[in-house]
mmCIF file of C-alpha atoms in Angstrom:
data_model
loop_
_atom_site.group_PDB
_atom_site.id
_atom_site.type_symbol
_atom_site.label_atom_id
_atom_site.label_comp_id
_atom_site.label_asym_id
_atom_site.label_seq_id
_atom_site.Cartn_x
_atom_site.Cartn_y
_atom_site.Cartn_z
ATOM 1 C CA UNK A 178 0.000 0.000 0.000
ATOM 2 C CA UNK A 179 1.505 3.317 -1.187
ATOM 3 C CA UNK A 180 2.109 5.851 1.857
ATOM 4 C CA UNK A 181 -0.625 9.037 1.205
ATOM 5 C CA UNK A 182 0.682 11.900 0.632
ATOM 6 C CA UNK A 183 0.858 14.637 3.139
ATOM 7 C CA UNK A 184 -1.903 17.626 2.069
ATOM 8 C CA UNK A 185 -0.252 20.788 2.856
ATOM 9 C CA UNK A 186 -2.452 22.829 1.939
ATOM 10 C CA UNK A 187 -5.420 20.941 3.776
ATOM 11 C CA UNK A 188 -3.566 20.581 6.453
ATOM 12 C CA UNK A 189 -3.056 24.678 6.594
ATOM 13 C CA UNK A 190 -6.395 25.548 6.183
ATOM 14 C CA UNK A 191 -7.759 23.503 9.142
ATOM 15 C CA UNK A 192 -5.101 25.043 11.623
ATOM 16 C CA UNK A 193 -6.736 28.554 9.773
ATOM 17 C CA UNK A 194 -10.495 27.193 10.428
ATOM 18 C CA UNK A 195 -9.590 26.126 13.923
ATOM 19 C CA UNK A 196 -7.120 29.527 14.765
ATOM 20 C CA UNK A 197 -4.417 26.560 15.884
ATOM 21 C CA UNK A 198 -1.760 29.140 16.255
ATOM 22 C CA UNK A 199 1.069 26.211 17.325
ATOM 23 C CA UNK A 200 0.093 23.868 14.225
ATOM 24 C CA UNK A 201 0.368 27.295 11.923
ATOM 25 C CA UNK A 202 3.637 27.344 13.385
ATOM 26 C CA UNK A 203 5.061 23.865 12.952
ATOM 27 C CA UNK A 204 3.354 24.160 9.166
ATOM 28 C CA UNK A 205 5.890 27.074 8.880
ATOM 29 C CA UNK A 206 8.825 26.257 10.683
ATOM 30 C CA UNK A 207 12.030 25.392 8.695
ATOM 31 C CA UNK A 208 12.553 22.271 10.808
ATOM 32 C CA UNK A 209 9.154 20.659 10.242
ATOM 33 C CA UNK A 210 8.946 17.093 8.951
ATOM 34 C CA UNK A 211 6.528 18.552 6.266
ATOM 35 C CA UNK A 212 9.202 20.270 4.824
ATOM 36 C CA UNK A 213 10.392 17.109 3.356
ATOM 37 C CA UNK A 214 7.176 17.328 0.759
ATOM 38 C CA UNK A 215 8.149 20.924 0.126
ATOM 39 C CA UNK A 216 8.355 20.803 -4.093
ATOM 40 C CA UNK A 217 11.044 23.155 -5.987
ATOM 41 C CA UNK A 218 10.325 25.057 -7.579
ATOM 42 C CA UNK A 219 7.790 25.880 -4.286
ATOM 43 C CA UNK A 220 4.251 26.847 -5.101
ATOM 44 C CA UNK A 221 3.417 30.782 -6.199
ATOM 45 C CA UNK A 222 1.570 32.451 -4.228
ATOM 46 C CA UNK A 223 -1.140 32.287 -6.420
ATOM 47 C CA UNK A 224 -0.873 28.584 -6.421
ATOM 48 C CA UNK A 225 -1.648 28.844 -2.959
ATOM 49 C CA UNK A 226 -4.705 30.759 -2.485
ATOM 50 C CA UNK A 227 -7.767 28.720 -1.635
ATOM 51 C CA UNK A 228 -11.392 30.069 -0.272
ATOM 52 C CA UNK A 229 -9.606 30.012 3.263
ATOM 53 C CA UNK A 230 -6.174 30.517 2.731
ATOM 54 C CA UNK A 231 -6.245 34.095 1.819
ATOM 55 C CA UNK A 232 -3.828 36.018 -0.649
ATOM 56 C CA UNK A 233 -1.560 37.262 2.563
ATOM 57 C CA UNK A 234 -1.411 34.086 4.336
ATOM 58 C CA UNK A 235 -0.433 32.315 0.777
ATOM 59 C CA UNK A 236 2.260 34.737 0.382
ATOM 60 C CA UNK A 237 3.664 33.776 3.955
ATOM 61 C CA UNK A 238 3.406 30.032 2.788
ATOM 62 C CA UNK A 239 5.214 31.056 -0.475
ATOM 63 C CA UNK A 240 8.013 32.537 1.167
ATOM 64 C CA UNK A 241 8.442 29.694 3.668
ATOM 65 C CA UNK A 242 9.071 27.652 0.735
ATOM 66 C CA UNK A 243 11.836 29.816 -0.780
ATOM 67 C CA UNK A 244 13.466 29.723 2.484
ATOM 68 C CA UNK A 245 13.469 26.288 2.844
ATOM 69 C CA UNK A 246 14.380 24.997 -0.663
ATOM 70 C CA UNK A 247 17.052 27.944 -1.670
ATOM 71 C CA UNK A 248 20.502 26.888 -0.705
ATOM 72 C CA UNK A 249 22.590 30.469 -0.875
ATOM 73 C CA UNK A 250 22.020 31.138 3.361
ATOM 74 C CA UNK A 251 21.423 35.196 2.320
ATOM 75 C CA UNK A 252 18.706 34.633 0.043
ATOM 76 C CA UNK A 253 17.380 32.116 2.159
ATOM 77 C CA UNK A 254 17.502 34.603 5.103
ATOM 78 C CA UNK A 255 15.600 37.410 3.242
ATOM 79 C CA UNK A 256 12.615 34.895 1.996
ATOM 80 C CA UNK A 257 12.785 34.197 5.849
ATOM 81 C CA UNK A 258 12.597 37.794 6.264
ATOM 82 C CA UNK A 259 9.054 38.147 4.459
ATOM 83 C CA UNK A 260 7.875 35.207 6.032
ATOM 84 C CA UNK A 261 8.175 36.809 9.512
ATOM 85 C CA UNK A 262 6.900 40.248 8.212
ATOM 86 C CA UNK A 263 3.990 38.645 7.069
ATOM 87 C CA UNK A 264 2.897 36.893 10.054
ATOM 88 C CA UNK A 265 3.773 40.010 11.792
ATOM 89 C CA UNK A 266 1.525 42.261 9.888
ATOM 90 C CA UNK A 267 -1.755 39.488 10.822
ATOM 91 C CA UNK A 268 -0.928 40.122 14.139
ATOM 92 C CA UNK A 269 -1.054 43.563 13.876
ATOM 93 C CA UNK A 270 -4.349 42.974 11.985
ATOM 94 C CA UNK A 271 -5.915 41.455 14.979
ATOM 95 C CA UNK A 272 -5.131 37.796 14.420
ATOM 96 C CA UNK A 273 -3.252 36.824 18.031
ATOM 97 C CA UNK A 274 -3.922 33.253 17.417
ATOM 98 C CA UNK A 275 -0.816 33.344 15.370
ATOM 99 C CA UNK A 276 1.488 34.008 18.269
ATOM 100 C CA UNK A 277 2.979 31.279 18.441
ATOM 101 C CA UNK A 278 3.680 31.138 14.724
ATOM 102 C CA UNK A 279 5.148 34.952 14.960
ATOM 103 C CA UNK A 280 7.817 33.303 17.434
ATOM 104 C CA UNK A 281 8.611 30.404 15.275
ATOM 105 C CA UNK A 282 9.046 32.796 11.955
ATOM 106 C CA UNK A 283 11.498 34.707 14.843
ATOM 107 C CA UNK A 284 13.283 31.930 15.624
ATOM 108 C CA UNK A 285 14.096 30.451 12.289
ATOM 109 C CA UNK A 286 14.630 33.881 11.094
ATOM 110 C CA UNK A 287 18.016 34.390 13.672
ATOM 111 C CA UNK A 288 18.884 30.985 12.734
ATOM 112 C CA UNK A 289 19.105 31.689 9.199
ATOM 113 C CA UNK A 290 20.786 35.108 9.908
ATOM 114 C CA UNK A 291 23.422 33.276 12.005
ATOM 115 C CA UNK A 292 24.144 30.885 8.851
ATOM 116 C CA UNK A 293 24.144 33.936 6.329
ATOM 117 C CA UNK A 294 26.466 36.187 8.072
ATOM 118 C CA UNK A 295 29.107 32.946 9.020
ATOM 119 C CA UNK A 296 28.881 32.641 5.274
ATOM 120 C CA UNK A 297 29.593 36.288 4.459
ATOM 121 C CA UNK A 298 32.572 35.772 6.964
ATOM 122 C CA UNK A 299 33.995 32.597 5.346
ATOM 123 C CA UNK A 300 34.058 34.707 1.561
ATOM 124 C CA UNK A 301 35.645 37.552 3.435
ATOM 125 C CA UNK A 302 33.009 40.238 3.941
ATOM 126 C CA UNK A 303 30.977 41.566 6.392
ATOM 127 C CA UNK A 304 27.186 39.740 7.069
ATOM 128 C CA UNK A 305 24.220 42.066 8.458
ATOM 129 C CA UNK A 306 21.612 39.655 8.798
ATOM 130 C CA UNK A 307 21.393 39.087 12.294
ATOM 131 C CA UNK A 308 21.676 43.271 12.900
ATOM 132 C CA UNK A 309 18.810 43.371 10.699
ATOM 133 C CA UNK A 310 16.987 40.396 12.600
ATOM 134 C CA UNK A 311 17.969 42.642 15.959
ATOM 135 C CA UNK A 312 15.813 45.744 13.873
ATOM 136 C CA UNK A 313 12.842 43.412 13.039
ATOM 137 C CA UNK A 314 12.520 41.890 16.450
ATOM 138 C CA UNK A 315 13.024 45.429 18.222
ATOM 139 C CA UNK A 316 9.949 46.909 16.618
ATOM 140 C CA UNK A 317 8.247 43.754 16.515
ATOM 141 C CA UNK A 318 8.508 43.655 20.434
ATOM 142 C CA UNK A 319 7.541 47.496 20.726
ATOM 143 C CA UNK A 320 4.086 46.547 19.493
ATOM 144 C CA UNK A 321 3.599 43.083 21.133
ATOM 145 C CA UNK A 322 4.467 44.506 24.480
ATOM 146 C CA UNK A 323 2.346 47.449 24.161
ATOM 147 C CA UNK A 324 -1.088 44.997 23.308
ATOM 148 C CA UNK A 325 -2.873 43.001 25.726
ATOM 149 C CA UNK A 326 -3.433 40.176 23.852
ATOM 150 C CA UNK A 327 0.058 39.840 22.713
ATOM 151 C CA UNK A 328 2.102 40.471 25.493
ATOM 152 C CA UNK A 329 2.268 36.789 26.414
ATOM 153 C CA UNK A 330 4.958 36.651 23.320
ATOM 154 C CA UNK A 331 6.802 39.842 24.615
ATOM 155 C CA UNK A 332 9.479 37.972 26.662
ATOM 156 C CA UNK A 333 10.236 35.542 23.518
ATOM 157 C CA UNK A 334 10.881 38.535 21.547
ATOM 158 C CA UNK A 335 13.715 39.274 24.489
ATOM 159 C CA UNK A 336 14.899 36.210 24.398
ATOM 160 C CA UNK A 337 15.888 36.392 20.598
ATOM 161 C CA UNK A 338 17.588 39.846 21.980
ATOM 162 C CA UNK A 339 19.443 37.966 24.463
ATOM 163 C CA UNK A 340 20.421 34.966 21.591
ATOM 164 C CA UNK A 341 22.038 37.290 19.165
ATOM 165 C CA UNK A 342 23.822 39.203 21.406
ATOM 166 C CA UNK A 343 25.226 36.592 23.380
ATOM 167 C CA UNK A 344 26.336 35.314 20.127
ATOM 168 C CA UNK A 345 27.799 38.126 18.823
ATOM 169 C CA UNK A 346 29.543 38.389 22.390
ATOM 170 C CA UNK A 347 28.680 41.919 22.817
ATOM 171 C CA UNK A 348 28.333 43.459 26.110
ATOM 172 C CA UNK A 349 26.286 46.505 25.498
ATOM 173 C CA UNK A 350 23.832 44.756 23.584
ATOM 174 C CA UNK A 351 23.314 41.826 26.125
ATOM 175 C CA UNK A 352 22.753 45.139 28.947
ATOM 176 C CA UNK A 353 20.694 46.227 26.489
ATOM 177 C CA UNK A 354 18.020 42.906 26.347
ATOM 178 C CA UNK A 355 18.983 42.538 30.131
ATOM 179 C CA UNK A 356 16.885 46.024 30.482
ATOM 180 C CA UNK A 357 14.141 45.896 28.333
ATOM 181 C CA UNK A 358 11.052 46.172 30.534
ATOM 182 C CA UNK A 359 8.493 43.353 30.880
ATOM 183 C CA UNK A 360 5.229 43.669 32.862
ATOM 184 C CA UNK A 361 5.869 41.552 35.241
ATOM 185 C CA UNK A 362 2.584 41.563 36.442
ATOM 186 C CA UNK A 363 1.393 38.882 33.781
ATOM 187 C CA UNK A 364 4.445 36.362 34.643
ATOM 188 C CA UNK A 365 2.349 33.232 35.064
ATOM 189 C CA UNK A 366 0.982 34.229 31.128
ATOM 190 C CA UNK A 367 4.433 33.975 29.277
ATOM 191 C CA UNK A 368 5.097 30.295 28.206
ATOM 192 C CA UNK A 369 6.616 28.453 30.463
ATOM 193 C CA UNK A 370 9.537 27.752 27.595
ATOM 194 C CA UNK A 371 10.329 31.770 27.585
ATOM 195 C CA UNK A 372 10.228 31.557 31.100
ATOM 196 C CA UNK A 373 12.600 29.452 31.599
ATOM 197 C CA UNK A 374 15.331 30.482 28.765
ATOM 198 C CA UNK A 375 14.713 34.606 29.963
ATOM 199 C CA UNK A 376 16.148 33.205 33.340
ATOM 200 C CA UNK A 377 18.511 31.664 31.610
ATOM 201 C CA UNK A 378 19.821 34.971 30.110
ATOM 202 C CA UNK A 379 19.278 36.853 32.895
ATOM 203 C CA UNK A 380 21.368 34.566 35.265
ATOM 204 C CA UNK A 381 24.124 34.758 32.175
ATOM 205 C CA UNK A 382 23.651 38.632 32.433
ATOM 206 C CA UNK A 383 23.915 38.419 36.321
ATOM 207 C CA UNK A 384 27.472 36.668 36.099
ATOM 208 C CA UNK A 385 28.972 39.216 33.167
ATOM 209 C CA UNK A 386 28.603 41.322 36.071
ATOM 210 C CA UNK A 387 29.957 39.464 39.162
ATOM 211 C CA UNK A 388 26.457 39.415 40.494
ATOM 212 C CA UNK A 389 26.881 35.466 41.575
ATOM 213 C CA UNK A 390 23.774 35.698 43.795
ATOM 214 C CA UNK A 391 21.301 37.056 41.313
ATOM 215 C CA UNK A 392 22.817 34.885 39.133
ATOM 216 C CA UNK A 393 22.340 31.967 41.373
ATOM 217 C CA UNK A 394 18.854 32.270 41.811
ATOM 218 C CA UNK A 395 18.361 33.120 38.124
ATOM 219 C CA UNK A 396 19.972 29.806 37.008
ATOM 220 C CA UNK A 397 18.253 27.808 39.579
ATOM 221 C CA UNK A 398 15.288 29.378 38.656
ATOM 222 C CA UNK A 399 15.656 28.285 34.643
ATOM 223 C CA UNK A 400 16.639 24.785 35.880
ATOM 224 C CA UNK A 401 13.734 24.084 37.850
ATOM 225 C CA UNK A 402 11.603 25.077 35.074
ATOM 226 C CA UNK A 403 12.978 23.092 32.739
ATOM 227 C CA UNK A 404 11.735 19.739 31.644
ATOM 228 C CA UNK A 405 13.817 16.717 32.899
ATOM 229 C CA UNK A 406 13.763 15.275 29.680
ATOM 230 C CA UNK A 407 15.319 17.830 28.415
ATOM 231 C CA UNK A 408 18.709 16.722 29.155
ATOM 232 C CA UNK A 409 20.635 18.946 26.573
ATOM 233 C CA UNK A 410 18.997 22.433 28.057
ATOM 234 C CA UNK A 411 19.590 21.301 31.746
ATOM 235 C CA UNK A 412 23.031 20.375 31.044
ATOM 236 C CA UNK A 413 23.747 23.549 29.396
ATOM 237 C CA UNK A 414 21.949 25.254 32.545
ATOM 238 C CA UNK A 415 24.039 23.648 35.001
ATOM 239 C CA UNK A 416 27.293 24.814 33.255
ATOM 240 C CA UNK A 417 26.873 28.364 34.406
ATOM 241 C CA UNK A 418 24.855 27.192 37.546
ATOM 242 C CA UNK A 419 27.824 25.260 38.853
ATOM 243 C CA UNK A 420 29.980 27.756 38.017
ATOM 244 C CA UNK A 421 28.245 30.388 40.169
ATOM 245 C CA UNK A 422 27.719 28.164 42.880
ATOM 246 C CA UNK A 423 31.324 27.513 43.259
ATOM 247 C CA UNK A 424 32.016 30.988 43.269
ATOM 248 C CA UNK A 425 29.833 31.419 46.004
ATOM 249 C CA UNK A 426 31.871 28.556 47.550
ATOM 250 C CA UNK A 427 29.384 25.794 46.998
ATOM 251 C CA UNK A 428 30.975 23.080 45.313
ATOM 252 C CA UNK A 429 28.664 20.605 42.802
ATOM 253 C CA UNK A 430 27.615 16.918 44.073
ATOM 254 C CA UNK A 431 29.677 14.334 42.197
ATOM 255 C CA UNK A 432 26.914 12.124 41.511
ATOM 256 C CA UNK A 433 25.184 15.037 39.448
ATOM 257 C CA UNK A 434 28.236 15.521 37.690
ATOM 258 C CA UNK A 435 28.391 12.382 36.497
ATOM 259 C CA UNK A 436 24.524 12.305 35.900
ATOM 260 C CA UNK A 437 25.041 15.743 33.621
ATOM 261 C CA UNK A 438 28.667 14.324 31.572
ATOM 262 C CA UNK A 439 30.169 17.218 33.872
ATOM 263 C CA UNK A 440 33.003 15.679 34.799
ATOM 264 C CA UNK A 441 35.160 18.908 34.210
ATOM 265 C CA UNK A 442 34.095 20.690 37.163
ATOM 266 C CA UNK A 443 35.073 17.469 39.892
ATOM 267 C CA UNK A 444 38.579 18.223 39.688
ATOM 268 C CA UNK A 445 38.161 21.343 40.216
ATOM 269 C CA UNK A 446 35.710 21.272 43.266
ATOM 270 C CA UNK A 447 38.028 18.503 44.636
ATOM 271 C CA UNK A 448 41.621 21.014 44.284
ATOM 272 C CA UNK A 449 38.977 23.677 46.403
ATOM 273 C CA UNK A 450 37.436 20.980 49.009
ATOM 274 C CA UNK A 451 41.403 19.363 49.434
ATOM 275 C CA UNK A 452 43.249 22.729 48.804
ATOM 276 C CA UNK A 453 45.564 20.927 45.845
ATOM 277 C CA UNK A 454 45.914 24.108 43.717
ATOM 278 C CA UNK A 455 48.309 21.880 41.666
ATOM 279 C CA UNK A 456 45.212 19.306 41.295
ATOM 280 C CA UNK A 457 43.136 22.564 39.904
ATOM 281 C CA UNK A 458 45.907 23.565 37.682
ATOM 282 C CA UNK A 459 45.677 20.303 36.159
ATOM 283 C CA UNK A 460 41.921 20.686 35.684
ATOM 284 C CA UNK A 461 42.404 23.621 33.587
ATOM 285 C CA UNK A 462 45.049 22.703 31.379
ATOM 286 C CA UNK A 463 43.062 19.587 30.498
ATOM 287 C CA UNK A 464 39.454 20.939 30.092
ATOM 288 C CA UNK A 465 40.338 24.588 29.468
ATOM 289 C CA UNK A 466 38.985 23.887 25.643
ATOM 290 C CA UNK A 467 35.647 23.273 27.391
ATOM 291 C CA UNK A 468 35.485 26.034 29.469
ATOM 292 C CA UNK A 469 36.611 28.847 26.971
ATOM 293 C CA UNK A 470 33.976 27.501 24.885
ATOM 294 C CA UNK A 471 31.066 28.782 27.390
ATOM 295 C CA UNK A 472 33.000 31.432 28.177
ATOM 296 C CA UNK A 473 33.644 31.000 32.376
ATOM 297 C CA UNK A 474 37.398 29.922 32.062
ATOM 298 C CA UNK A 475 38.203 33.673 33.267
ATOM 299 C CA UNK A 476 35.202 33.081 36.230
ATOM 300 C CA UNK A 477 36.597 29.719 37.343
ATOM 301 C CA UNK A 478 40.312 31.022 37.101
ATOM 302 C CA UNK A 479 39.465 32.448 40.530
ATOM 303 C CA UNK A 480 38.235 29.641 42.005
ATOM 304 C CA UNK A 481 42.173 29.300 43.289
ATOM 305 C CA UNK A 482 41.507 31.592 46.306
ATOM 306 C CA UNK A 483 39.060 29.262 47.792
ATOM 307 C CA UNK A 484 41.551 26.362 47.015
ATOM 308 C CA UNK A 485 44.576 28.855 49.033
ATOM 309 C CA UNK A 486 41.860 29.401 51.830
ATOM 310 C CA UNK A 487 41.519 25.001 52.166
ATOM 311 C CA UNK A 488 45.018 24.560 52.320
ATOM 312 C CA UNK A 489 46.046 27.540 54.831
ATOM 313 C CA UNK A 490 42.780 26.008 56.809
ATOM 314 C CA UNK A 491 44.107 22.880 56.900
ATOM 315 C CA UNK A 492 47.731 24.494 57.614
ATOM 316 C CA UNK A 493 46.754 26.011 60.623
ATOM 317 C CA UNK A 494 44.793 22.361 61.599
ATOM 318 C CA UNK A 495 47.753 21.003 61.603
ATOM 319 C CA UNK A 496 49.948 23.406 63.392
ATOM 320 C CA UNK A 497 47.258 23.899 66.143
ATOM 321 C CA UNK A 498 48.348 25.320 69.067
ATOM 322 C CA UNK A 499 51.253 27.515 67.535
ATOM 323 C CA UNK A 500 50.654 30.200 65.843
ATOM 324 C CA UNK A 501 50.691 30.441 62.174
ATOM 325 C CA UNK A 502 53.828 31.543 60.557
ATOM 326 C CA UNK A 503 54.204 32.466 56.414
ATOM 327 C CA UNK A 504 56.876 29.615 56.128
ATOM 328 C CA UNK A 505 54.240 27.115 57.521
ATOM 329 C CA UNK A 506 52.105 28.184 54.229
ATOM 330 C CA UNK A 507 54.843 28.115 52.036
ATOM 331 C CA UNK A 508 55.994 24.284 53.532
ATOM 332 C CA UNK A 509 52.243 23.675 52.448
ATOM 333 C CA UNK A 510 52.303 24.733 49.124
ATOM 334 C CA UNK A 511 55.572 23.083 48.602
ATOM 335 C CA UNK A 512 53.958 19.592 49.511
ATOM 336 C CA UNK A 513 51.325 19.915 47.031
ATOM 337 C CA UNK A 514 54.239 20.500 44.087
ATOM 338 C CA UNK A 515 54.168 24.469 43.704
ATOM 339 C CA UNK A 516 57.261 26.527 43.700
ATOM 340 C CA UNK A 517 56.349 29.351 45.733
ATOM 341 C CA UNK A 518 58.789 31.776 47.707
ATOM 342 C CA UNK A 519 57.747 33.428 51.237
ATOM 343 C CA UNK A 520 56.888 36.741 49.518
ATOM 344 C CA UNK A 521 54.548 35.110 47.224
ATOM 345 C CA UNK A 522 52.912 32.928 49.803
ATOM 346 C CA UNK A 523 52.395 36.268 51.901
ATOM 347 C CA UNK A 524 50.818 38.078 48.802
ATOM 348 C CA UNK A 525 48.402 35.166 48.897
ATOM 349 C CA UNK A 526 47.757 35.782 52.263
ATOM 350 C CA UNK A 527 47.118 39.287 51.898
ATOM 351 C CA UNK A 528 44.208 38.497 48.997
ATOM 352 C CA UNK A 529 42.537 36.131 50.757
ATOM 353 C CA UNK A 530 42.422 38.423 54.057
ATOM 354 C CA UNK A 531 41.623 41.215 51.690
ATOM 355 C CA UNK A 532 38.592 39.029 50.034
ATOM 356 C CA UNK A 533 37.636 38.321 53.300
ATOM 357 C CA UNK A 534 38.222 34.731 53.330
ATOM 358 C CA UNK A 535 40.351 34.747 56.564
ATOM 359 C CA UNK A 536 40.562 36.819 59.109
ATOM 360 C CA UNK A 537 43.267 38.349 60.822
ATOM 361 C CA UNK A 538 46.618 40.165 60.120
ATOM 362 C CA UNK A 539 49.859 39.715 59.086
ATOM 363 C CA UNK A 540 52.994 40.955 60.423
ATOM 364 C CA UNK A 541 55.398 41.540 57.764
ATOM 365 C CA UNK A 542 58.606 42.078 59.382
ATOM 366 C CA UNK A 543 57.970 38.791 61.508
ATOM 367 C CA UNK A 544 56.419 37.139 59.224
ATOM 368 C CA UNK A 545 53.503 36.162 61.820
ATOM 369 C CA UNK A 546 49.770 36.363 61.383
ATOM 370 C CA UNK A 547 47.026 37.027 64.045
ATOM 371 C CA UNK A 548 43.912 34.859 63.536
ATOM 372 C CA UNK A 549 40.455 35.979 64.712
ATOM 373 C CA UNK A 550 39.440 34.245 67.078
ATOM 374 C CA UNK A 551 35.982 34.637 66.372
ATOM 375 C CA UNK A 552 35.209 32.438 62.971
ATOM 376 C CA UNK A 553 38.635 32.847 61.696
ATOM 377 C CA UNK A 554 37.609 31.013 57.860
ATOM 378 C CA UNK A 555 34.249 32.694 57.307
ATOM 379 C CA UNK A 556 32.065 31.448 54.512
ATOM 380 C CA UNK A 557 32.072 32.809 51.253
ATOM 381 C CA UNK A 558 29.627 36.276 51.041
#
């Protein structure tokens, strides 16, 4: 028995009877598995026009086509380009059922932009596509946030803010998306998918600057919101969540690391929970690959202090009752296989008394230090 056909066409006109905004969508997403009965040449978008499918929605459907079946990634991008404009302009003509579609035309749209300008990059010239998608979405976002029955799709519109300019690596423009206002009031509306990547990008934001609380609870926040079958997103979540818990000085279970393939981080948290800097120095030159690529080799590079404040803890353990000397901390870091002179050692001290990881004083000329006696190691702030 021959496998039917799959009617397009049909199958476009009953999401348009039945105002299914998310089957609209997947009927115009790039990354549909109708796309595989997507002819070439595509259908005009005269070919297209039926009693229900009117001359505007055809022309969206025509377009979709072109996107999907050109191969040259800028020509691609601008027949993406009408395709969002189009569903665009039926939302502006009171037609909010096709929300949903509106942020898949979006998100195909940046994808193709992403692909067009790393082409114009490999030929040697400068790309502008996803600048142009940062226009589109801009003024696309100034009227979805500004209409009642839209503003559900107002923090997806961010989100493609936050994508691009994370992408593109540029600080400004990830401040910018960071303060674009959303009514907050209406939280519970916005999808629980938009919920969960703006936290995402806000917890990112929080960590560009050194805000490792905020971005604590930010990251925490996306996690618990996202599916656990979504193993790939959680994973991904984790990476910066971990990170920003062990700069807060709380160090990642091993069992979840190993749950997540996140084995780079449990050398790491061991050289801070054992104070074997040479251990963490390890870590890095073996996984530093990984953690340039997300971009928190720089964050993690710090993480030493905390490893310093283990082993001078465990120092002073050690040498309990006498009173801690500089050469006791340099015999220390000699053990664990780093040559270190007394002046270096005491330059350690000073950073992590300064950072307010111990507390006390030293004295130079003796080379002596005076440990509080009330909570001498304090926690991490």
């Amino acid at each position: 028995m021959e496998e039917q056909e799959f009617d397009y066409l049909g199958a476009v006109e009953a999401a348009i009877s039945n105002e299914d905004g998310d089957y609209f969508a997947s009927l115009i997403s790039l990354r549909d598995e109708h796309t595989a009965y997507i002819e070439d040449p595509p259908l005009t978008t005269e070919q297209l026009t039926t009693d229900i499918i009117e001359p505007e929605i055809a022309a969206i459907l025509s377009a979709h086509m072109q996107a999907f079946t050109i191969t040259v990634p800028a020509e691609a991008f601008q027949q993406q380009l009408r395709v969002f404009r189009g569903v665009y302009e039926q939302i502006k003509s009171a037609s909010p059922w096709l929300l949903s579609a509106l942020r898949q035309a979006l998100t195909d749209l940046r994808l193709l932009a992403a692909r067009s300008d790393q082409a114009s990059a490999e030929q040697g010239e400068s790309g502008n596509a996803l600048n142009s998608t940062v226009t589109e979405a801009r003024a696309c976002f100034a009227v979805v946030n500004s209409d009642p029955a839209l503003k559900a799709g107002a923090m997806a519109i961010v989100n493609h803010l936050f994508s691009v300019a994370f992408k593109q690596n540029t600080t400004a423009a990830i401040t910018l998306a960071a303060r674009i206002p959303l009514d907050q009031s209406i939280a519970d509306a916005y999808p629980l998918e938009d919920r969960m990547q703006y936290n995402f990008y806000m917890g990112r934001f929080a960590m560009l600057t050194s805000n490792f609380e905020q971005a604590r609870d930010r990251l925490s926040q996306a996690f618990a919101l996202c599916p656990a079958a979504s193993f790939k997103n959680r994973r991904l979540i984790l990476i910066f969540l971990i990170t920003a818990n062990m700069l807060k000085g709380r160090l990642p279970r091993v069992d979840m690391l190993a749950q997540y393939d996140l084995n780079q981080f449990a050398a790491l948290a061991e050289g801070i929970k054992t104070g074997n800097v040479a251990l963490m120095d390890a870590a890095f030159t073996e996984h530093s690959p990984f953690f340039l690529r997300w971009g928190v080799l720089l964050l993690l590079d710090g993480l030493r202090m905390f490893a310093y404040r283990s082993l001078f803890k465990r120092t002073c353990l050690v040498i309990h009752p006498s009173k801690p000397r500089v050469s006791h901390f340099v015999a220390a870091l000699r053990f664990t296989g780093a040559e270190i002179d007394a002046e270096e050692a005491e330059c350690i001290l000073t950073n992590l008394i300064y950072k307010d990881l111990v507390k006390g004083l030293i004295a130079h000329k003796t080379g002596q230090l005076g440990l509080s006696t009330k909570q001498p190691f304090p926690p991490p702030k």
